[in-house]
Amino acid sequence: MINRRKKIALLTAIGLSLSACGTTDNNAPSQGYETYISDGQPFKHTHFEDISGHPIDLSKIKGNKLIILFATWCSDSKRTFSELNASALIHDSSLTILAIGREESPESLAEFAKNYRFKFPLIADEKRQIYSQYANKGVPRLILLDENNRVVKTLIGETENIIEQVTWN
């Protein structure tokens, strides 16, 4: 018979592996994670509508962009947003940040935004139509775009201090 602690540990381990939100070793690549867009490729989505109904056209936005694919239930996503809010990036007026909530509704994103005091648009991706174009699993995903909406870098944000890797150099 499995005791209560072992059951909890087992269920936690299974949950982390299924969620693809568990912490990974900083030096090891995430197992089984695929990214469907590479450096230099154009970002496939340019038109969005945020959770308030405002249209966003990336082709009309000058400067670099940071796209964050995330889930509100994911502890790594929450940590990434906390790191972002504490970084200089959040105050960079030449940077546009968009956060796309994987399998999230406008209502769940609005509630989540209250806790993190977001000052950038949130986009609901309720059926993974956007997310599935860029990755198979794992959140948060950070996609850095240049002024021409071409990918500069992609990051899997399951490690601490991921925001330190957000550079366009």
Short mmCIF file of C-alpha atoms in Angstrom, two decimals:
data_model
loop_
_atom_site.label_atom_id
_atom_site.label_comp_id
_atom_site.label_asym_id
_atom_site.label_seq_id
_atom_site.Cartn_x
_atom_site.Cartn_y
_atom_site.Cartn_z
CA MET A 1 0.00 0.00 0.00
CA ILE A 2 1.30 3.43 -0.93
CA ASN A 3 1.31 5.87 1.95
CA ARG A 4 -0.20 9.36 1.65
CA ARG A 5 3.11 11.23 1.10
CA LYS A 6 4.17 8.90 -1.68
CA LYS A 7 0.77 9.32 -3.36
CA ILE A 8 1.07 13.11 -3.21
CA ALA A 9 4.64 13.00 -4.56
CA LEU A 10 3.63 10.66 -7.37
CA LEU A 11 0.59 12.74 -8.34
CA THR A 12 2.67 15.93 -8.25
CA ALA A 13 5.32 14.39 -10.49
CA ILE A 14 2.68 13.14 -12.94
CA GLY A 15 0.95 16.52 -12.92
CA LEU A 16 4.18 18.40 -13.63
CA SER A 17 5.11 16.10 -16.48
CA LEU A 18 1.64 16.39 -18.00
CA SER A 19 1.43 20.15 -17.59
CA ALA A 20 4.82 20.78 -19.18
CA CYS A 21 5.17 23.57 -16.66
CA GLY A 22 7.55 21.86 -14.24
CA THR A 23 10.98 23.29 -13.53
CA THR A 24 13.75 21.95 -15.72
CA ASP A 25 17.47 21.73 -15.05
CA ASN A 26 19.06 25.02 -16.14
CA ASN A 27 21.72 23.18 -18.16
CA ALA A 28 19.54 20.54 -19.81
CA PRO A 29 17.23 21.13 -22.76
CA SER A 30 13.57 20.45 -22.05
CA GLN A 31 12.78 16.90 -23.09
CA GLY A 32 10.30 16.51 -25.93
CA TYR A 33 9.72 20.24 -26.40
CA GLU A 34 9.47 21.38 -29.98
CA THR A 35 9.46 24.93 -31.27
CA TYR A 36 7.86 25.38 -34.69
CA ILE A 37 9.48 28.71 -35.57
CA SER A 38 13.17 29.51 -35.95
CA ASP A 39 15.38 32.56 -35.73
CA GLY A 40 14.97 34.77 -38.78
CA GLN A 41 11.52 33.48 -39.72
CA PRO A 42 8.57 35.89 -39.84
CA PHE A 43 6.08 35.63 -36.99
CA LYS A 44 2.91 34.11 -38.47
CA HIS A 45 0.36 36.17 -36.54
CA THR A 46 0.18 39.90 -37.00
CA HIS A 47 -3.45 40.71 -36.12
CA PHE A 48 -4.90 40.15 -32.67
CA GLU A 49 -7.74 41.34 -30.50
CA ASP A 50 -6.98 41.86 -26.83
CA ILE A 51 -9.33 40.86 -24.01
CA SER A 52 -10.89 44.34 -24.06
CA GLY A 53 -11.74 44.02 -27.75
CA HIS A 54 -9.02 46.38 -28.99
CA PRO A 55 -7.37 45.39 -32.30
CA ILE A 56 -3.58 44.97 -32.42
CA ASP A 57 -1.68 45.02 -35.71
CA LEU A 58 1.97 44.06 -35.24
CA SER A 59 2.83 45.31 -38.72
CA LYS A 60 2.02 48.87 -37.59
CA ILE A 61 4.02 48.69 -34.35
CA LYS A 62 7.58 50.00 -34.55
CA GLY A 63 10.43 48.52 -32.55
CA ASN A 64 11.07 45.15 -30.94
CA LYS A 65 8.32 42.92 -29.60
CA LEU A 66 8.21 40.31 -26.85
CA ILE A 67 5.50 37.68 -27.26
CA ILE A 68 4.81 35.55 -24.19
CA LEU A 69 2.77 32.36 -24.56
CA PHE A 70 1.61 31.35 -21.09
CA ALA A 71 -1.06 29.77 -18.88
CA THR A 72 -2.53 31.34 -15.74
CA TRP A 73 -2.30 28.07 -13.77
CA CYS A 74 1.41 27.61 -14.51
CA SER A 75 3.84 28.51 -11.71
CA ASP A 76 6.61 29.12 -14.25
CA SER A 77 4.41 31.61 -16.10
CA LYS A 78 3.65 33.39 -12.84
CA ARG A 79 7.35 33.56 -11.96
CA THR A 80 8.21 34.86 -15.43
CA PHE A 81 5.67 37.67 -15.10
CA SER A 82 6.98 38.56 -11.64
CA GLU A 83 10.51 38.71 -13.08
CA LEU A 84 9.28 40.79 -16.02
CA ASN A 85 7.50 43.25 -13.72
CA ALA A 86 10.74 43.67 -11.72
CA SER A 87 12.88 44.19 -14.85
CA ALA A 88 13.76 47.26 -16.90
CA LEU A 89 11.94 45.71 -19.88
CA ILE A 90 8.58 46.62 -18.41
CA HIS A 91 9.52 50.32 -18.57
CA ASP A 92 11.07 50.24 -22.06
CA SER A 93 8.78 52.41 -24.20
CA SER A 94 10.42 51.14 -27.40
CA LEU A 95 9.40 47.52 -26.60
CA THR A 96 5.93 46.12 -27.22
CA ILE A 97 4.91 43.20 -25.00
CA LEU A 98 1.98 40.92 -25.83
CA ALA A 99 0.93 38.01 -23.61
CA ILE A 100 -1.11 35.21 -25.15
CA GLY A 101 -2.97 32.98 -22.70
CA ARG A 102 -2.99 29.37 -23.91
CA GLU A 103 -6.42 27.78 -23.33
CA GLU A 104 -7.51 30.90 -21.46
CA SER A 105 -10.70 32.92 -21.74
CA PRO A 106 -10.86 36.72 -21.68
CA GLU A 107 -12.42 36.44 -18.22
CA SER A 108 -9.65 34.26 -16.76
CA LEU A 109 -7.03 36.58 -18.23
CA ALA A 110 -8.74 39.69 -16.83
CA GLU A 111 -8.74 38.12 -13.36
CA PHE A 112 -5.09 37.08 -13.71
CA ALA A 113 -4.13 40.59 -14.88
CA LYS A 114 -5.46 42.10 -11.65
CA ASN A 115 -2.89 40.16 -9.62
CA TYR A 116 0.05 41.14 -11.84
CA ARG A 117 -1.01 44.69 -12.78
CA PHE A 118 -0.27 44.17 -16.46
CA LYS A 119 0.28 47.26 -18.57
CA PHE A 120 0.41 45.34 -21.84
CA PRO A 121 -2.24 43.61 -23.95
CA LEU A 122 -3.49 40.14 -23.08
CA ILE A 123 -4.84 37.90 -25.81
CA ALA A 124 -7.03 34.85 -25.20
CA ASP A 125 -6.10 31.70 -27.12
CA GLU A 126 -8.94 29.52 -25.88
CA LYS A 127 -8.44 26.68 -28.36
CA ARG A 128 -4.62 26.83 -28.72
CA GLN A 129 -5.00 28.09 -32.28
CA ILE A 130 -2.11 30.52 -31.83
CA TYR A 131 0.05 28.45 -29.45
CA SER A 132 -0.06 25.33 -31.62
CA GLN A 133 1.56 27.28 -34.49
CA TYR A 134 4.70 27.84 -32.39
CA ALA A 135 5.18 24.94 -29.95
CA ASN A 136 4.02 21.47 -28.99
CA LYS A 137 4.16 21.91 -25.20
CA GLY A 138 5.70 23.94 -22.44
CA VAL A 139 4.80 27.33 -21.03
CA PRO A 140 5.83 30.00 -20.78
CA ARG A 141 7.32 30.43 -24.22
CA LEU A 142 8.98 33.73 -25.03
CA ILE A 143 9.38 34.80 -28.66
CA LEU A 144 11.50 37.86 -29.34
CA LEU A 145 10.71 39.71 -32.56
CA ASP A 146 12.59 42.48 -34.30
CA GLU A 147 11.01 45.61 -35.81
CA ASN A 148 10.12 43.59 -38.94
CA ASN A 149 8.35 40.86 -36.92
CA ARG A 150 11.10 38.33 -37.57
CA VAL A 151 12.11 35.96 -34.79
CA VAL A 152 15.34 36.94 -33.03
CA LYS A 153 15.20 34.27 -30.35
CA THR A 154 12.81 31.80 -28.70
CA LEU A 155 13.02 30.77 -25.05
CA ILE A 156 11.29 28.21 -22.88
CA GLY A 157 10.68 30.04 -19.63
CA GLU A 158 10.76 27.16 -17.18
CA THR A 159 14.01 28.30 -15.57
CA GLU A 160 14.48 31.05 -13.02
CA ASN A 161 15.74 34.41 -14.27
CA ILE A 162 14.60 33.74 -17.84
CA ILE A 163 14.00 37.47 -18.28
CA GLU A 164 17.77 38.01 -18.10
CA GLN A 165 18.01 36.10 -21.41
CA VAL A 166 15.59 38.48 -23.14
CA THR A 167 17.99 40.47 -25.32
CA TRP A 168 17.93 41.38 -28.99
CA ASN A 169 21.74 41.16 -29.41
#
